[in-house]
PDB file of C-alpha atoms in Angstrom:
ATOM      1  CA  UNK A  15      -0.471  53.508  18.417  1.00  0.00           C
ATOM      2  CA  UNK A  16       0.703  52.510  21.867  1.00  0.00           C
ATOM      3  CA  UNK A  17      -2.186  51.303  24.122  1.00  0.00           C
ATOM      4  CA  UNK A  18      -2.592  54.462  26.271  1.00  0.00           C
ATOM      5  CA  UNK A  19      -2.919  56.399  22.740  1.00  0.00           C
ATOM      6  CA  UNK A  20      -5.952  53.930  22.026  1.00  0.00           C
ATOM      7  CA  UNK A  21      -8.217  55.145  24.926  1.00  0.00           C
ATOM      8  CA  UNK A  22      -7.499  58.831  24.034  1.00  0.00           C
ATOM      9  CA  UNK A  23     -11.340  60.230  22.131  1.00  0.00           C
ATOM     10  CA  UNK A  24     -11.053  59.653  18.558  1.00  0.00           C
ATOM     11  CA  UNK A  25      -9.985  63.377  17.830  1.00  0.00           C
ATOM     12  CA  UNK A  26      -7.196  63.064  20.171  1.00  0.00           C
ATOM     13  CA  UNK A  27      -6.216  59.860  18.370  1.00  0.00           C
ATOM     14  CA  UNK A  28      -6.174  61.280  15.120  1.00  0.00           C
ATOM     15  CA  UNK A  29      -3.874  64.243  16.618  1.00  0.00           C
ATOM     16  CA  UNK A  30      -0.936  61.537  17.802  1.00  0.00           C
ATOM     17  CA  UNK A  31      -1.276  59.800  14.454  1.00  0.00           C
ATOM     18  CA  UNK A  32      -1.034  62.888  12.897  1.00  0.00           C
ATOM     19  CA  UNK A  33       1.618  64.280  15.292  1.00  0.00           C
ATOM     20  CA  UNK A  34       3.952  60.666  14.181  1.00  0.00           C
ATOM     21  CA  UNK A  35       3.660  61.620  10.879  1.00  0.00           C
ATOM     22  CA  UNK A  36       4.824  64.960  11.152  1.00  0.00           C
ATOM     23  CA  UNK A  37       7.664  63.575  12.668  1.00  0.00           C
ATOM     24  CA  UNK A  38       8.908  60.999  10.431  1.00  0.00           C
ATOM     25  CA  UNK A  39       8.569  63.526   8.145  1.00  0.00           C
ATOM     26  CA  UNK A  40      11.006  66.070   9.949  1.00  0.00           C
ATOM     27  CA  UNK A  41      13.046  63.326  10.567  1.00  0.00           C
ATOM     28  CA  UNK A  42      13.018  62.099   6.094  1.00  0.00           C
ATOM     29  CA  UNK A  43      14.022  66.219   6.077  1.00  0.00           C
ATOM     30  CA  UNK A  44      16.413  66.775   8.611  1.00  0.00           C
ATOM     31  CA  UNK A  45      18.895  63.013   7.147  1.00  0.00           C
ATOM     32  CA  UNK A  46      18.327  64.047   3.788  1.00  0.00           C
ATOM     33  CA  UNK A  47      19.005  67.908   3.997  1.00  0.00           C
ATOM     34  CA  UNK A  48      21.813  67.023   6.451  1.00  0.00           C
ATOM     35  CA  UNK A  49      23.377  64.412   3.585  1.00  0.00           C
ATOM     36  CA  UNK A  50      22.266  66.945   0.467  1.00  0.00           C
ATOM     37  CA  UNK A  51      24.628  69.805   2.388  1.00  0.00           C
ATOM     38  CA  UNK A  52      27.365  67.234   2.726  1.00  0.00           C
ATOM     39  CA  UNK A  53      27.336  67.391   6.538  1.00  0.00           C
ATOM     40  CA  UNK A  54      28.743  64.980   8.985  1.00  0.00           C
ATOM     41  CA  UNK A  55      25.733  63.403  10.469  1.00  0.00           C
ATOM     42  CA  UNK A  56      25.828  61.893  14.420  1.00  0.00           C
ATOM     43  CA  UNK A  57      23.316  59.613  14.326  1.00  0.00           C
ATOM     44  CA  UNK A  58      24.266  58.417  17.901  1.00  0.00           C
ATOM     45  CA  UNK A  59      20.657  59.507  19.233  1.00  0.00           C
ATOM     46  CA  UNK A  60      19.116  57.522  16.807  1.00  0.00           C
ATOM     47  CA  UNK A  61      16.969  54.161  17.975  1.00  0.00           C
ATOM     48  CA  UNK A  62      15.853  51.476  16.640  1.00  0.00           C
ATOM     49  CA  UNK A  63      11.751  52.762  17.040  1.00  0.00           C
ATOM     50  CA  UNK A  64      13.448  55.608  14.561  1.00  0.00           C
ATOM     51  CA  UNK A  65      15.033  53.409  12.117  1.00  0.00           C
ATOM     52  CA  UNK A  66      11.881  51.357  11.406  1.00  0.00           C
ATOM     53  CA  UNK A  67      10.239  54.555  10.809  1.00  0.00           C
ATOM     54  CA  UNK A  68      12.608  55.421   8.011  1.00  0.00           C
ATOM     55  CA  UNK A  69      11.019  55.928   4.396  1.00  0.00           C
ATOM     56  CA  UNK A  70      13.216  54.597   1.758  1.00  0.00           C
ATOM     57  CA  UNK A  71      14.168  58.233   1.286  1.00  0.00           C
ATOM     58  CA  UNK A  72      15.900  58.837   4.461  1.00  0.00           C
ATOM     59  CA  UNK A  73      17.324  55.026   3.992  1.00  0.00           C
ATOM     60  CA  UNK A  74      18.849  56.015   0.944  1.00  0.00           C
ATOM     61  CA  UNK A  75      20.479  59.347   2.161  1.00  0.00           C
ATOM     62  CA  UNK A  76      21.857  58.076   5.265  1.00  0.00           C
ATOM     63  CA  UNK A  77      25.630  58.911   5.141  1.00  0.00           C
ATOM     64  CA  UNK A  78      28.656  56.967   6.527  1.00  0.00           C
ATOM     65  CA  UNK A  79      29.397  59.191   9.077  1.00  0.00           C
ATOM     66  CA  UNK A  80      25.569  58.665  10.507  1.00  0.00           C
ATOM     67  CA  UNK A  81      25.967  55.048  10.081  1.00  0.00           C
ATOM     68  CA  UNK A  82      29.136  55.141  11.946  1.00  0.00           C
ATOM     69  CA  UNK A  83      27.921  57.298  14.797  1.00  0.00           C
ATOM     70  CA  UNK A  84      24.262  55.024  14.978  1.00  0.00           C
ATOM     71  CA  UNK A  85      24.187  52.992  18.199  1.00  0.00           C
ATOM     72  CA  UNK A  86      24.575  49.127  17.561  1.00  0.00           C
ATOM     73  CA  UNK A  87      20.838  48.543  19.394  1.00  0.00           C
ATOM     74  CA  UNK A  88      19.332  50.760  16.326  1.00  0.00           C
ATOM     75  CA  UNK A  89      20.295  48.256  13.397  1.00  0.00           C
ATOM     76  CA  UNK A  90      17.052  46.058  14.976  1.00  0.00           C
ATOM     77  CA  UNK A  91      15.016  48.613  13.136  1.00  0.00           C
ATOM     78  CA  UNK A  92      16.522  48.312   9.680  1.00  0.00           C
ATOM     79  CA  UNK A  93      14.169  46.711   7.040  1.00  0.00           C
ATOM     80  CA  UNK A  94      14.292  45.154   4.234  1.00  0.00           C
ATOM     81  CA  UNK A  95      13.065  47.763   1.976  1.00  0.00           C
ATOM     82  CA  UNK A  96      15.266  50.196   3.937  1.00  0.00           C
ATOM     83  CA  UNK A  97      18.245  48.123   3.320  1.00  0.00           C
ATOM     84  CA  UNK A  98      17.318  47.912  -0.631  1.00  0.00           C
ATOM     85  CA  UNK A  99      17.361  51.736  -0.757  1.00  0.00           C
ATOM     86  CA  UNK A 100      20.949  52.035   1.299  1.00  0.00           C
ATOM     87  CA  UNK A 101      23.529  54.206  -0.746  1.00  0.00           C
ATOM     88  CA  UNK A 102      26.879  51.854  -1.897  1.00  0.00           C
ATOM     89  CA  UNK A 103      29.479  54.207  -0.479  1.00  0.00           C
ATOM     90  CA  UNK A 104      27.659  54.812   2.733  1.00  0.00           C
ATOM     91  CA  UNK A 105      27.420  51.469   3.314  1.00  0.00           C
ATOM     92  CA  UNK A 106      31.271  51.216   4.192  1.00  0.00           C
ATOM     93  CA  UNK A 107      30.614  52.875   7.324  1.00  0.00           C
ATOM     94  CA  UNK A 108      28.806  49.955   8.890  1.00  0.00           C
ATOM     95  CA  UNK A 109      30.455  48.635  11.239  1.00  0.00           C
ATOM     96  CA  UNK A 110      30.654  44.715  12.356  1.00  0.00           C
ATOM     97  CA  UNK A 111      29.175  45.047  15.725  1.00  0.00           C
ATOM     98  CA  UNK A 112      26.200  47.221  14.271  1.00  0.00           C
ATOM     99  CA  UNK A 113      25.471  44.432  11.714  1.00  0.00           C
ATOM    100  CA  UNK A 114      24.697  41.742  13.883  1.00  0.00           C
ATOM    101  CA  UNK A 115      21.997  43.164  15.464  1.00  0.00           C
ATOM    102  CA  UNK A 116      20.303  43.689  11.999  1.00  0.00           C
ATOM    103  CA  UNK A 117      17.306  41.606  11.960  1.00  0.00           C
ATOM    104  CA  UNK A 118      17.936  38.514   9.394  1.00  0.00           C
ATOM    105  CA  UNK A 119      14.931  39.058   7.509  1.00  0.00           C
ATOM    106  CA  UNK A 120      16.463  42.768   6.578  1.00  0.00           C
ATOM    107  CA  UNK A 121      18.922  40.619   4.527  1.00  0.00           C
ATOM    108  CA  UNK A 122      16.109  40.422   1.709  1.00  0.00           C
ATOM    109  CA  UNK A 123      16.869  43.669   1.105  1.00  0.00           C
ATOM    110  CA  UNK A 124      20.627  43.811   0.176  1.00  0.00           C
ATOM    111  CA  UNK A 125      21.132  43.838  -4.124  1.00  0.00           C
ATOM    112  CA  UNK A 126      24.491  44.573  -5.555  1.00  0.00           C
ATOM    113  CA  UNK A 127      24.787  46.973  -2.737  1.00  0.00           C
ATOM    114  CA  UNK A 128      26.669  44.860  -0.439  1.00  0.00           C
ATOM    115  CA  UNK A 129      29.182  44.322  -2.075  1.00  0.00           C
ATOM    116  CA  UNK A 130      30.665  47.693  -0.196  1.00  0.00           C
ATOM    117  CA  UNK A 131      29.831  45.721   3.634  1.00  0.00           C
ATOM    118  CA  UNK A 132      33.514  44.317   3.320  1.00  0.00           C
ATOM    119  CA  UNK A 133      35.177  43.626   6.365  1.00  0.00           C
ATOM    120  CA  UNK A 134      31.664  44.175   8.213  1.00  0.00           C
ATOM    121  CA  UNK A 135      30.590  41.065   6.643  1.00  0.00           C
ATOM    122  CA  UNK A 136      32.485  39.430  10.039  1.00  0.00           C
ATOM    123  CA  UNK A 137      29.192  40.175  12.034  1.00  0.00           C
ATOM    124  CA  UNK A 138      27.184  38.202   9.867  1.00  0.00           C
ATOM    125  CA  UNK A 139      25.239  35.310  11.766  1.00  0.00           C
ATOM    126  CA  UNK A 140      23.633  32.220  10.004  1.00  0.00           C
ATOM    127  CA  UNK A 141      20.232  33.808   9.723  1.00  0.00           C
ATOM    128  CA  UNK A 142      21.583  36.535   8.371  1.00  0.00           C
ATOM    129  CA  UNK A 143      23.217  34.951   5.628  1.00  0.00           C
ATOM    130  CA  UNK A 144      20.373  32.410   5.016  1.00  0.00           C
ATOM    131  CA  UNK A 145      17.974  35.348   4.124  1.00  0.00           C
ATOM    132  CA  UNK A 146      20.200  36.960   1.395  1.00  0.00           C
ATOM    133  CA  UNK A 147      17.849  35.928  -1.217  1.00  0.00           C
ATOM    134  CA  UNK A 148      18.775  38.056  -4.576  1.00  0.00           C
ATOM    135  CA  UNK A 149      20.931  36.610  -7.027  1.00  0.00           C
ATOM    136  CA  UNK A 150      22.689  40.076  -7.128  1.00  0.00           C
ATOM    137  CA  UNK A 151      23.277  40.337  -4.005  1.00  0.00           C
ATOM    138  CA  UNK A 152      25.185  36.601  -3.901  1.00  0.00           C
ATOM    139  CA  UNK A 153      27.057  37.347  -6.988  1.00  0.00           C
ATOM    140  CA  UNK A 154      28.163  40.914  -5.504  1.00  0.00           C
ATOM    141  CA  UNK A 155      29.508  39.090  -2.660  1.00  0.00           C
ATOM    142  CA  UNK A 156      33.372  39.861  -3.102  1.00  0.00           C
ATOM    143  CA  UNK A 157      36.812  38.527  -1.248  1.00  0.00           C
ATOM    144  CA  UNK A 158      36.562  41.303   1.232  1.00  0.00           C
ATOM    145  CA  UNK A 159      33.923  40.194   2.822  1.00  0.00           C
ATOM    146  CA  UNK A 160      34.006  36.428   2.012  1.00  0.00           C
ATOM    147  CA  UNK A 161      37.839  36.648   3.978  1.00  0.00           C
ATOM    148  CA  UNK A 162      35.901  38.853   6.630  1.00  0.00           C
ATOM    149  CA  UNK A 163      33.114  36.428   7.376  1.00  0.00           C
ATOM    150  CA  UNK A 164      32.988  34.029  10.372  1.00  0.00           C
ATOM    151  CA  UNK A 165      32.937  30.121   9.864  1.00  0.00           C
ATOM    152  CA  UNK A 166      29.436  30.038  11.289  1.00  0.00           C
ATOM    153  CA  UNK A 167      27.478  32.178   8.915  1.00  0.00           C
ATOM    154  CA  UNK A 168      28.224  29.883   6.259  1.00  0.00           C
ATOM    155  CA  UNK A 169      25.760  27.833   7.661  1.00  0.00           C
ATOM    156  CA  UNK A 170      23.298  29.576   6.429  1.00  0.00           C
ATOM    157  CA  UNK A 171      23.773  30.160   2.686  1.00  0.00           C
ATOM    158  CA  UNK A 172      20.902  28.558   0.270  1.00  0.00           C
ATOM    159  CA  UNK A 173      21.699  26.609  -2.437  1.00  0.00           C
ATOM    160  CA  UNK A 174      20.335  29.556  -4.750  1.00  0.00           C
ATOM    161  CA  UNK A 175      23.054  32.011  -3.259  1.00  0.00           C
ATOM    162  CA  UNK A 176      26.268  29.437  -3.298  1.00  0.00           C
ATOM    163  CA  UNK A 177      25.034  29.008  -7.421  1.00  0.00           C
ATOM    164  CA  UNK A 178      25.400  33.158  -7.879  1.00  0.00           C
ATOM    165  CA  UNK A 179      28.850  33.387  -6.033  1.00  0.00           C
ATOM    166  CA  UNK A 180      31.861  34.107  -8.211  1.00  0.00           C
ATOM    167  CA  UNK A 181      34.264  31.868  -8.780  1.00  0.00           C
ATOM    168  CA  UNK A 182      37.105  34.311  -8.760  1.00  0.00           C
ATOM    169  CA  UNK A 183      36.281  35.894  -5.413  1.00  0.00           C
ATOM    170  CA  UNK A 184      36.176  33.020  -3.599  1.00  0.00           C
ATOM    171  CA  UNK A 185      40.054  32.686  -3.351  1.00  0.00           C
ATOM    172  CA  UNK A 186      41.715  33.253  -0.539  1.00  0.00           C
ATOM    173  CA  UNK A 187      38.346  34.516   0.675  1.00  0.00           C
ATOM    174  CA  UNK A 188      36.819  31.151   1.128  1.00  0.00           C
ATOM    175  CA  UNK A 189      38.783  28.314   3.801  1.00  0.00           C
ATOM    176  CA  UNK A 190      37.997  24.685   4.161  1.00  0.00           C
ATOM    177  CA  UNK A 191      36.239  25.134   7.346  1.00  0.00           C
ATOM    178  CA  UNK A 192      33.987  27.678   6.085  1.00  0.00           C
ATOM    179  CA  UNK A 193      32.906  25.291   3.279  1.00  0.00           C
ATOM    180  CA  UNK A 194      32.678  22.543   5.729  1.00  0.00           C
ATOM    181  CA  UNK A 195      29.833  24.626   7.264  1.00  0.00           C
ATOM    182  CA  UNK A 196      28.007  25.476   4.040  1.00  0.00           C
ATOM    183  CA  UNK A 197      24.313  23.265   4.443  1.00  0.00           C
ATOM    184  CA  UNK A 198      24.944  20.059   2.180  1.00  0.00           C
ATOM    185  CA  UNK A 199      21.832  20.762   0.140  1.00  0.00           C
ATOM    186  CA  UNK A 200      23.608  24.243  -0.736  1.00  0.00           C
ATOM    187  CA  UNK A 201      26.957  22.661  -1.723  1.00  0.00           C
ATOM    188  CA  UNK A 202      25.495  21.498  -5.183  1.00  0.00           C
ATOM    189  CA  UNK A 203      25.393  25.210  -5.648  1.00  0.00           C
ATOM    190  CA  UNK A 204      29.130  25.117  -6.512  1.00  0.00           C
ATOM    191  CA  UNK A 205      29.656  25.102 -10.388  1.00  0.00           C
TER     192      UNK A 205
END
C-alpha cells in the first residue's frame, strides 16, 4: 500500500486492500470476457501499475489487438510469470518499440511461446536476451526473429541458450557481426 494508505486506522487499511483486490479482479473479468466474446480490445489506457497486477489469467487472455493498442511505457509491468502464460497468436501483436521496455528479467518467462515475437525480436536489448533462460524458449527461436534482431542483443545470449538454437534457423537469420557479438564463453554453445 502506498505510504498515505499506511497511516489510514487499520479498518480503513483493510478497505483499500480490499478495494485493490476487487479491482484486479474486475480488471482479470473485463480482458478475459472482452477476449472470450472475441472483441477488439484497446488497451491504450492500460499502465504499467496495471500490467504488474495481471494474474496469469488475464496474461493469458490478452488479445493482439490489446497488445497492439497497450502504450509502450506499460510493457515495464510485464512479469515473468505473466509472460509464461501469454497466448502464441496474441503474441504477434507486440510490437518492437513495446518490447524494449519489457523488463529483462520478464525474459524468464518466454517457453516455446516466442517463437510468434518475429520481427519484434528487433527491440530486443542485451539484457533481454541474456535472461532467456529455458531451453524451449532458445530452441523456439526461429529465422524471423533471429533476421529481426539487432547486432547488440547478441551480446547477451548464455552459453546454455546458443547450445538449444537450431541449426536450420540460423541461416540467413544469423550474420557475421551478430556472431562476432555473441559472449566468447557462449560461442562453445555452437554444435
Amino acid at each position: 500500500l502506498p505510504k498515505s494508505a499506511r497511516m489510514l486506522p487499520h479498518a480503513l487499511r483493510t478497505e483499500c486492500t480490499r478495494t485493490t483486490a476487487v479491482a484486479t479482479l474486475l480488471l482479470d473479468v473485463l480482458i478475459i470476457s472482452n477476449v472470450c466474446l472475441g472483441q477488439k480490445m484497446d488497451c491504450s489506457n492500460v499502465t504499467a501499475m496495471d500490467v504488474m497486477k495481471f494474474s496469469q489469467y488475464s496474461c493469458a487472455a490478452i488479445s493482439q489487438s490489446c497488445f497492439q493498442t497497450m502504450p509502450q511505457t506499460s510493457f515495464r509491468g510485464f512479469t515473468s510469470q505473466c509472460v509464461a502464460s501469454f497466448n502464441g497468436n496474441a503474441i504477434q501483436g507486440i510490437l518492437k518499440d513495446q518490447v524494449k521496455h519489457m523488463p529483462g528479467e520478464s525474459f524468464r518467462g518466454w517457453s516455446s511461446n516466442i517463437e510468434y515475437m518475429g520481427p519484434a525480436c528487433s527491440g530486443w536489448t542485451s539484457e533481454q536476451a541474456g535472461n532467456l533462460t529455458d531451453e524451449h524458449a532458445c530452441e523456439a527461436l526461429g529465422i524471423d526473429c533471429f533476421s529481426a534482431m539487432r547486432a547488440d542483443a547478441y551480446a547477451g545470449f548464455s552459453f546454455q541458450c546458443v547450445a538449444n538454437w537450431r541449426d536450420n534457423e540460423l541461416g540467413g537469420g544469423v550474420t557475421a557481426k551478430d556472431i562476432s557479438r555473441i559472449p566468447v564463453e557462449s560461442i562453445g554453445g555452437f554444435n
